[in-house]
Structures are given as C-alpha cells and as structure tokens.
Amino acid sequence: NSSEDPSTWPCNIVYSVLDAMISFPPENRDVTFEALCNALVRRTVFVTGAVDMKGCPEADRGEVAFIGRSNVGKSSLVNMLTNRKSLAFTSKTPGKTQQFNYFAVNDKPDLERQIRFGDEVPGTKDLDAFYIVDLPGFGFAKVPQKQRQQWSDFMDEYLQYRATLRVVFHLIDARHGPTEEDGKTMQRV
C-alpha cells in the first residue's frame, strides 16, 4: 500500500520543493514559501486542554511542543504556524495559558464538529497528522507557587514519558536573552 510509504506523504513533497527552492534562492519570494508552508498545515482544531498526563489525547501521532517563559509568544507562534488569528488564546497579560493545549493538525475533516457536538464524523486523519502542544509559560506567570509546581511536575513527566513527543521548541525572549529559568528548562529537555 503506497499510502503507508512515508515518501509519498504530502508533507514530504512540500519538503522536497522547499529543498529545491533553497538550492536556487535568488528568485524565491516570501509568498511562495508561505504557500508551501501552508500546504503542510491544512486543517487545525483545538482538541483539549490537559492538566495532567491522563488528560492528554491518545498518543496516536507525533507531537510538537512549544515551551518558554510566560508572554514569550508561544500562542502567537501557534496561531502564525496554523495561519489562524485566534486558534490559541493570546494576551498581553502573562500566564493566560494554564494547561497543555492540544491542537490537532491535518486530522479528519469536520473533527471540530465531533469534538464540540459529539457527532460521529466519518473519515480518518491524514498520514501526516500531528499535534501542536502549547505549554503554560514559566517565570512571570502570576499564579500561586503550588500551581507553578504542578505545571513543572507535569512538564517533567510529559517530557520524559510522552512517547509521541517528536520535537520541543523552546522560545526565548530576544529582548532579555536566556534567563536562569530558561537554563533550567534547557537542562530538563
């Protein structure tokens, strides 16, 4: 079955085109790169917010996690990558993300209807489906120390035991550089 061959997955075709474009950069335009990148993320839907490992969705696909200080721009990056303005909630106030927010990328069409209304929707996820996980920030979040410790414990467990976690992007505020907390996080990862 050719659909089981990873080299035939839609994302690999896009990666091949991007590789070719990089080989010939003078005539490339940002709009071309944006169109190709958007081809990688065709459908995105919020799935769940987890506060512990039991709340995470089924580990049936790869996961990409974003970590970093509060208000560093994790949720804004999720919105930019998915080409959606308000998929992940953003705020000028630090600490608004208070759970591990899971977004299904390239899942079956109409998954949102199934999640919101409980309708059984036909179809399957695409072969290149994955989760984007927006983690709570650390540092300036105005939450009690007990809550911060729960997030920290959950993050340790998640990083250590989530078998489908494929990549972690640690965002650092360029205006301030890495903080002591960023250094601790880098060691944990």
PDB file of C-alpha atoms in Angstrom:
ATOM      1  CA  ASN A   1       0.000   0.000   0.000  1.00  0.00           C
ATOM      2  CA  SER A   2       1.659   3.241  -1.154  1.00  0.00           C
ATOM      3  CA  SER A   3      -0.138   5.338   1.498  1.00  0.00           C
ATOM      4  CA  GLU A   4       1.987   3.593   4.137  1.00  0.00           C
ATOM      5  CA  ASP A   5       5.201   4.699   2.395  1.00  0.00           C
ATOM      6  CA  PRO A   6       6.331   7.915   4.165  1.00  0.00           C
ATOM      7  CA  SER A   7       7.990   9.204   0.986  1.00  0.00           C
ATOM      8  CA  THR A   8       4.514   9.569  -0.590  1.00  0.00           C
ATOM      9  CA  TRP A   9       3.054  11.661   2.240  1.00  0.00           C
ATOM     10  CA  PRO A  10       2.023  15.196   1.204  1.00  0.00           C
ATOM     11  CA  CYS A  11       4.422  16.855   3.655  1.00  0.00           C
ATOM     12  CA  ASN A  12       7.416  15.126   2.055  1.00  0.00           C
ATOM     13  CA  ILE A  13       6.517  16.547  -1.351  1.00  0.00           C
ATOM     14  CA  VAL A  14       6.428  20.037   0.179  1.00  0.00           C
ATOM     15  CA  TYR A  15       9.764  19.449   1.933  1.00  0.00           C
ATOM     16  CA  SER A  16      11.293  18.365  -1.388  1.00  0.00           C
ATOM     17  CA  VAL A  17      10.043  21.550  -3.058  1.00  0.00           C
ATOM     18  CA  LEU A  18      11.420  23.660  -0.204  1.00  0.00           C
ATOM     19  CA  ASP A  19      14.797  21.911  -0.510  1.00  0.00           C
ATOM     20  CA  ALA A  20      14.831  22.665  -4.241  1.00  0.00           C
ATOM     21  CA  MET A  21      13.910  26.312  -3.609  1.00  0.00           C
ATOM     22  CA  ILE A  22      16.754  26.696  -1.138  1.00  0.00           C
ATOM     23  CA  SER A  23      19.147  25.434  -3.811  1.00  0.00           C
ATOM     24  CA  PHE A  24      18.067  28.311  -6.072  1.00  0.00           C
ATOM     25  CA  PRO A  25      17.381  31.214  -3.674  1.00  0.00           C
ATOM     26  CA  PRO A  26      17.670  34.376  -5.852  1.00  0.00           C
ATOM     27  CA  GLU A  27      14.184  34.185  -7.377  1.00  0.00           C
ATOM     28  CA  ASN A  28      12.340  32.850  -4.349  1.00  0.00           C
ATOM     29  CA  ARG A  29       9.680  35.037  -2.769  1.00  0.00           C
ATOM     30  CA  ASP A  30       8.224  35.002   0.737  1.00  0.00           C
ATOM     31  CA  VAL A  31       4.753  34.410  -0.696  1.00  0.00           C
ATOM     32  CA  THR A  32       5.990  31.171  -2.287  1.00  0.00           C
ATOM     33  CA  PHE A  33       7.479  29.931   0.982  1.00  0.00           C
ATOM     34  CA  GLU A  34       4.269  30.881   2.807  1.00  0.00           C
ATOM     35  CA  ALA A  35       2.114  28.973   0.311  1.00  0.00           C
ATOM     36  CA  LEU A  36       4.270  25.869   0.637  1.00  0.00           C
ATOM     37  CA  CYS A  37       4.316  26.042   4.423  1.00  0.00           C
ATOM     38  CA  ASN A  38       0.550  26.455   4.482  1.00  0.00           C
ATOM     39  CA  ALA A  39       0.325  23.247   2.446  1.00  0.00           C
ATOM     40  CA  LEU A  40       1.833  21.427   5.443  1.00  0.00           C
ATOM     41  CA  VAL A  41      -0.922  22.649   7.788  1.00  0.00           C
ATOM     42  CA  ARG A  42      -4.237  22.090   6.046  1.00  0.00           C
ATOM     43  CA  ARG A  43      -6.674  21.735   8.971  1.00  0.00           C
ATOM     44  CA  THR A  44      -6.235  22.620  12.632  1.00  0.00           C
ATOM     45  CA  VAL A  45      -8.611  22.257  15.563  1.00  0.00           C
ATOM     46  CA  PHE A  46      -8.321  22.662  19.326  1.00  0.00           C
ATOM     47  CA  VAL A  47      -8.700  19.197  20.850  1.00  0.00           C
ATOM     48  CA  THR A  48      -8.244  19.533  24.610  1.00  0.00           C
ATOM     49  CA  GLY A  49      -6.506  21.270  27.452  1.00  0.00           C
ATOM     50  CA  ALA A  50      -4.669  18.836  29.724  1.00  0.00           C
ATOM     51  CA  VAL A  51      -3.633  19.484  33.325  1.00  0.00           C
ATOM     52  CA  ASP A  52      -2.050  16.049  33.801  1.00  0.00           C
ATOM     53  CA  MET A  53      -0.963  13.057  31.717  1.00  0.00           C
ATOM     54  CA  LYS A  54      -4.416  11.442  31.996  1.00  0.00           C
ATOM     55  CA  GLY A  55      -5.891  14.468  30.227  1.00  0.00           C
ATOM     56  CA  CYS A  56      -3.638  14.174  27.166  1.00  0.00           C
ATOM     57  CA  PRO A  57      -5.255  12.846  23.993  1.00  0.00           C
ATOM     58  CA  GLU A  58      -4.475   9.379  22.692  1.00  0.00           C
ATOM     59  CA  ALA A  59      -0.814   9.119  21.698  1.00  0.00           C
ATOM     60  CA  ASP A  60      -1.562   8.161  18.096  1.00  0.00           C
ATOM     61  CA  ARG A  61       0.638  10.673  16.227  1.00  0.00           C
ATOM     62  CA  GLY A  62       3.730  12.817  16.607  1.00  0.00           C
ATOM     63  CA  GLU A  63       3.695  15.898  18.815  1.00  0.00           C
ATOM     64  CA  VAL A  64       5.441  19.247  18.509  1.00  0.00           C
ATOM     65  CA  ALA A  65       5.623  21.168  21.806  1.00  0.00           C
ATOM     66  CA  PHE A  66       6.295  24.855  22.434  1.00  0.00           C
ATOM     67  CA  ILE A  67       7.756  25.856  25.793  1.00  0.00           C
ATOM     68  CA  GLY A  68       9.158  29.091  27.194  1.00  0.00           C
ATOM     69  CA  ARG A  69       8.536  31.927  29.594  1.00  0.00           C
ATOM     70  CA  SER A  70       5.139  33.481  30.050  1.00  0.00           C
ATOM     71  CA  ASN A  71       4.351  36.015  27.328  1.00  0.00           C
ATOM     72  CA  VAL A  72       7.265  34.973  25.095  1.00  0.00           C
ATOM     73  CA  GLY A  73       4.900  34.369  22.175  1.00  0.00           C
ATOM     74  CA  LYS A  74       4.186  30.627  22.176  1.00  0.00           C
ATOM     75  CA  SER A  75       0.470  31.027  21.470  1.00  0.00           C
ATOM     76  CA  SER A  76       1.136  33.719  18.854  1.00  0.00           C
ATOM     77  CA  LEU A  77       3.556  31.360  17.121  1.00  0.00           C
ATOM     78  CA  VAL A  78       0.952  28.581  17.129  1.00  0.00           C
ATOM     79  CA  ASN A  79      -1.512  30.991  15.503  1.00  0.00           C
ATOM     80  CA  MET A  80       1.060  32.060  12.902  1.00  0.00           C
ATOM     81  CA  LEU A  81       2.085  28.486  12.038  1.00  0.00           C
ATOM     82  CA  THR A  82      -1.533  27.406  11.612  1.00  0.00           C
ATOM     83  CA  ASN A  83      -2.473  30.572   9.712  1.00  0.00           C
ATOM     84  CA  ARG A  84      -5.254  31.238  12.231  1.00  0.00           C
ATOM     85  CA  LYS A  85      -5.557  34.520  14.135  1.00  0.00           C
ATOM     86  CA  SER A  86      -7.229  33.225  17.275  1.00  0.00           C
ATOM     87  CA  LEU A  87      -6.791  29.462  17.454  1.00  0.00           C
ATOM     88  CA  ALA A  88      -4.582  29.742  20.544  1.00  0.00           C
ATOM     89  CA  PHE A  89      -5.654  32.422  23.028  1.00  0.00           C
ATOM     90  CA  THR A  90      -3.183  35.309  23.312  1.00  0.00           C
ATOM     91  CA  SER A  91      -2.985  38.125  25.818  1.00  0.00           C
ATOM     92  CA  LYS A  92      -0.672  40.899  26.951  1.00  0.00           C
ATOM     93  CA  THR A  93      -1.094  39.537  30.489  1.00  0.00           C
ATOM     94  CA  PRO A  94       1.401  36.757  31.332  1.00  0.00           C
ATOM     95  CA  GLY A  95       0.097  33.383  32.478  1.00  0.00           C
ATOM     96  CA  LYS A  96      -3.087  33.068  30.408  1.00  0.00           C
ATOM     97  CA  THR A  97      -2.207  29.582  29.107  1.00  0.00           C
ATOM     98  CA  GLN A  98      -2.826  27.402  32.171  1.00  0.00           C
ATOM     99  CA  GLN A  99      -2.955  23.915  30.659  1.00  0.00           C
ATOM    100  CA  PHE A 100      -1.249  21.920  27.907  1.00  0.00           C
ATOM    101  CA  ASN A 101      -3.328  22.969  24.911  1.00  0.00           C
ATOM    102  CA  TYR A 102      -3.510  20.324  22.183  1.00  0.00           C
ATOM    103  CA  PHE A 103      -4.239  21.281  18.580  1.00  0.00           C
ATOM    104  CA  ALA A 104      -4.789  18.516  16.005  1.00  0.00           C
ATOM    105  CA  VAL A 105      -3.183  19.300  12.658  1.00  0.00           C
ATOM    106  CA  ASN A 106      -4.339  17.549   9.474  1.00  0.00           C
ATOM    107  CA  ASP A 107      -6.849  15.389  11.327  1.00  0.00           C
ATOM    108  CA  LYS A 108     -10.010  14.165   9.645  1.00  0.00           C
ATOM    109  CA  PRO A 109     -12.292  16.823   8.162  1.00  0.00           C
ATOM    110  CA  ASP A 110     -15.061  18.013  10.493  1.00  0.00           C
ATOM    111  CA  LEU A 111     -13.239  16.788  13.631  1.00  0.00           C
ATOM    112  CA  GLU A 112     -14.273  20.034  15.320  1.00  0.00           C
ATOM    113  CA  ARG A 113     -17.956  19.104  14.918  1.00  0.00           C
ATOM    114  CA  GLN A 114     -17.248  15.734  16.529  1.00  0.00           C
ATOM    115  CA  ILE A 115     -15.418  17.359  19.455  1.00  0.00           C
ATOM    116  CA  ARG A 116     -17.949  20.146  20.019  1.00  0.00           C
ATOM    117  CA  PHE A 117     -21.217  18.329  19.456  1.00  0.00           C
ATOM    118  CA  GLY A 118     -20.384  14.647  19.812  1.00  0.00           C
ATOM    119  CA  ASP A 119     -21.402  13.886  16.232  1.00  0.00           C
ATOM    120  CA  GLU A 120     -19.703  10.832  14.770  1.00  0.00           C
ATOM    121  CA  VAL A 121     -17.857  12.143  11.732  1.00  0.00           C
ATOM    122  CA  PRO A 122     -16.655   9.763   9.003  1.00  0.00           C
ATOM    123  CA  GLY A 123     -13.102   9.720   7.761  1.00  0.00           C
ATOM    124  CA  THR A 124      -9.616   9.335   9.147  1.00  0.00           C
ATOM    125  CA  LYS A 125      -6.748  11.629   9.950  1.00  0.00           C
ATOM    126  CA  ASP A 126      -4.176  12.286   7.233  1.00  0.00           C
ATOM    127  CA  LEU A 127      -0.954  10.284   7.328  1.00  0.00           C
ATOM    128  CA  ASP A 128       0.967  13.444   8.220  1.00  0.00           C
ATOM    129  CA  ALA A 129      -1.347  14.394  11.115  1.00  0.00           C
ATOM    130  CA  PHE A 130       0.310  15.617  14.304  1.00  0.00           C
ATOM    131  CA  TYR A 131      -0.406  17.568  17.475  1.00  0.00           C
ATOM    132  CA  ILE A 132       0.868  21.025  18.299  1.00  0.00           C
ATOM    133  CA  VAL A 133       1.086  21.389  22.083  1.00  0.00           C
ATOM    134  CA  ASP A 134       1.137  24.886  23.609  1.00  0.00           C
ATOM    135  CA  LEU A 135       2.507  24.585  27.155  1.00  0.00           C
ATOM    136  CA  PRO A 136       1.963  27.059  30.003  1.00  0.00           C
ATOM    137  CA  GLY A 137       4.699  29.631  30.364  1.00  0.00           C
ATOM    138  CA  PHE A 138       7.063  29.856  33.279  1.00  0.00           C
ATOM    139  CA  GLY A 139       8.687  32.790  35.020  1.00  0.00           C
ATOM    140  CA  PHE A 140       6.365  35.771  35.144  1.00  0.00           C
ATOM    141  CA  ALA A 141       3.048  33.906  35.283  1.00  0.00           C
ATOM    142  CA  LYS A 142       1.039  35.371  38.138  1.00  0.00           C
ATOM    143  CA  VAL A 143      -0.154  32.108  39.575  1.00  0.00           C
ATOM    144  CA  PRO A 144       0.426  30.585  43.022  1.00  0.00           C
ATOM    145  CA  GLN A 145       3.670  28.680  43.586  1.00  0.00           C
ATOM    146  CA  LYS A 146       1.674  25.451  44.062  1.00  0.00           C
ATOM    147  CA  GLN A 147       0.208  25.859  40.533  1.00  0.00           C
ATOM    148  CA  ARG A 148       3.665  26.544  39.072  1.00  0.00           C
ATOM    149  CA  GLN A 149       4.971  23.394  40.764  1.00  0.00           C
ATOM    150  CA  GLN A 150       2.107  21.339  39.292  1.00  0.00           C
ATOM    151  CA  TRP A 151       2.950  22.680  35.810  1.00  0.00           C
ATOM    152  CA  SER A 152       6.615  21.922  36.374  1.00  0.00           C
ATOM    153  CA  ASP A 153       5.899  18.358  37.545  1.00  0.00           C
ATOM    154  CA  PHE A 154       3.544  17.776  34.604  1.00  0.00           C
ATOM    155  CA  MET A 155       6.117  19.159  32.158  1.00  0.00           C
ATOM    156  CA  ASP A 156       8.812  16.850  33.581  1.00  0.00           C
ATOM    157  CA  GLU A 157       6.518  13.843  33.265  1.00  0.00           C
ATOM    158  CA  TYR A 158       5.423  14.890  29.768  1.00  0.00           C
ATOM    159  CA  LEU A 159       8.979  15.409  28.510  1.00  0.00           C
ATOM    160  CA  GLN A 160      10.151  12.128  29.981  1.00  0.00           C
ATOM    161  CA  TYR A 161       7.264   9.779  29.206  1.00  0.00           C
ATOM    162  CA  ARG A 162       5.251  11.078  26.237  1.00  0.00           C
ATOM    163  CA  ALA A 163       6.453   8.596  23.616  1.00  0.00           C
ATOM    164  CA  THR A 164       4.988  10.524  20.679  1.00  0.00           C
ATOM    165  CA  LEU A 165       6.766  13.798  21.517  1.00  0.00           C
ATOM    166  CA  ARG A 166       8.999  14.389  18.499  1.00  0.00           C
ATOM    167  CA  VAL A 167      10.345  17.920  18.900  1.00  0.00           C
ATOM    168  CA  VAL A 168      10.361  20.650  21.550  1.00  0.00           C
ATOM    169  CA  PHE A 169      10.752  24.286  20.556  1.00  0.00           C
ATOM    170  CA  HIS A 170      11.999  26.380  23.465  1.00  0.00           C
ATOM    171  CA  LEU A 171      11.184  30.033  22.784  1.00  0.00           C
ATOM    172  CA  ILE A 172      13.424  32.658  24.370  1.00  0.00           C
ATOM    173  CA  ASP A 173      12.654  36.375  24.538  1.00  0.00           C
ATOM    174  CA  ALA A 174      15.313  38.034  22.345  1.00  0.00           C
ATOM    175  CA  ARG A 175      14.909  41.289  24.265  1.00  0.00           C
ATOM    176  CA  HIS A 176      16.118  39.695  27.509  1.00  0.00           C
ATOM    177  CA  GLY A 177      18.115  36.656  26.415  1.00  0.00           C
ATOM    178  CA  PRO A 178      18.037  33.337  28.275  1.00  0.00           C
ATOM    179  CA  THR A 179      17.085  33.614  31.937  1.00  0.00           C
ATOM    180  CA  GLU A 180      18.049  31.276  34.755  1.00  0.00           C
ATOM    181  CA  GLU A 181      14.665  29.592  34.325  1.00  0.00           C
ATOM    182  CA  ASP A 182      15.379  29.123  30.588  1.00  0.00           C
ATOM    183  CA  GLY A 183      18.663  27.448  31.520  1.00  0.00           C
ATOM    184  CA  LYS A 184      16.874  25.057  33.887  1.00  0.00           C
ATOM    185  CA  THR A 185      14.336  24.249  31.179  1.00  0.00           C
ATOM    186  CA  MET A 186      17.087  23.538  28.630  1.00  0.00           C
ATOM    187  CA  GLN A 187      18.639  21.069  31.077  1.00  0.00           C
ATOM    188  CA  ARG A 188      15.297  19.343  31.584  1.00  0.00           C
ATOM    189  CA  VAL A 189      14.794  18.898  27.858  1.00  0.00           C
TER     190      VAL A 189
END
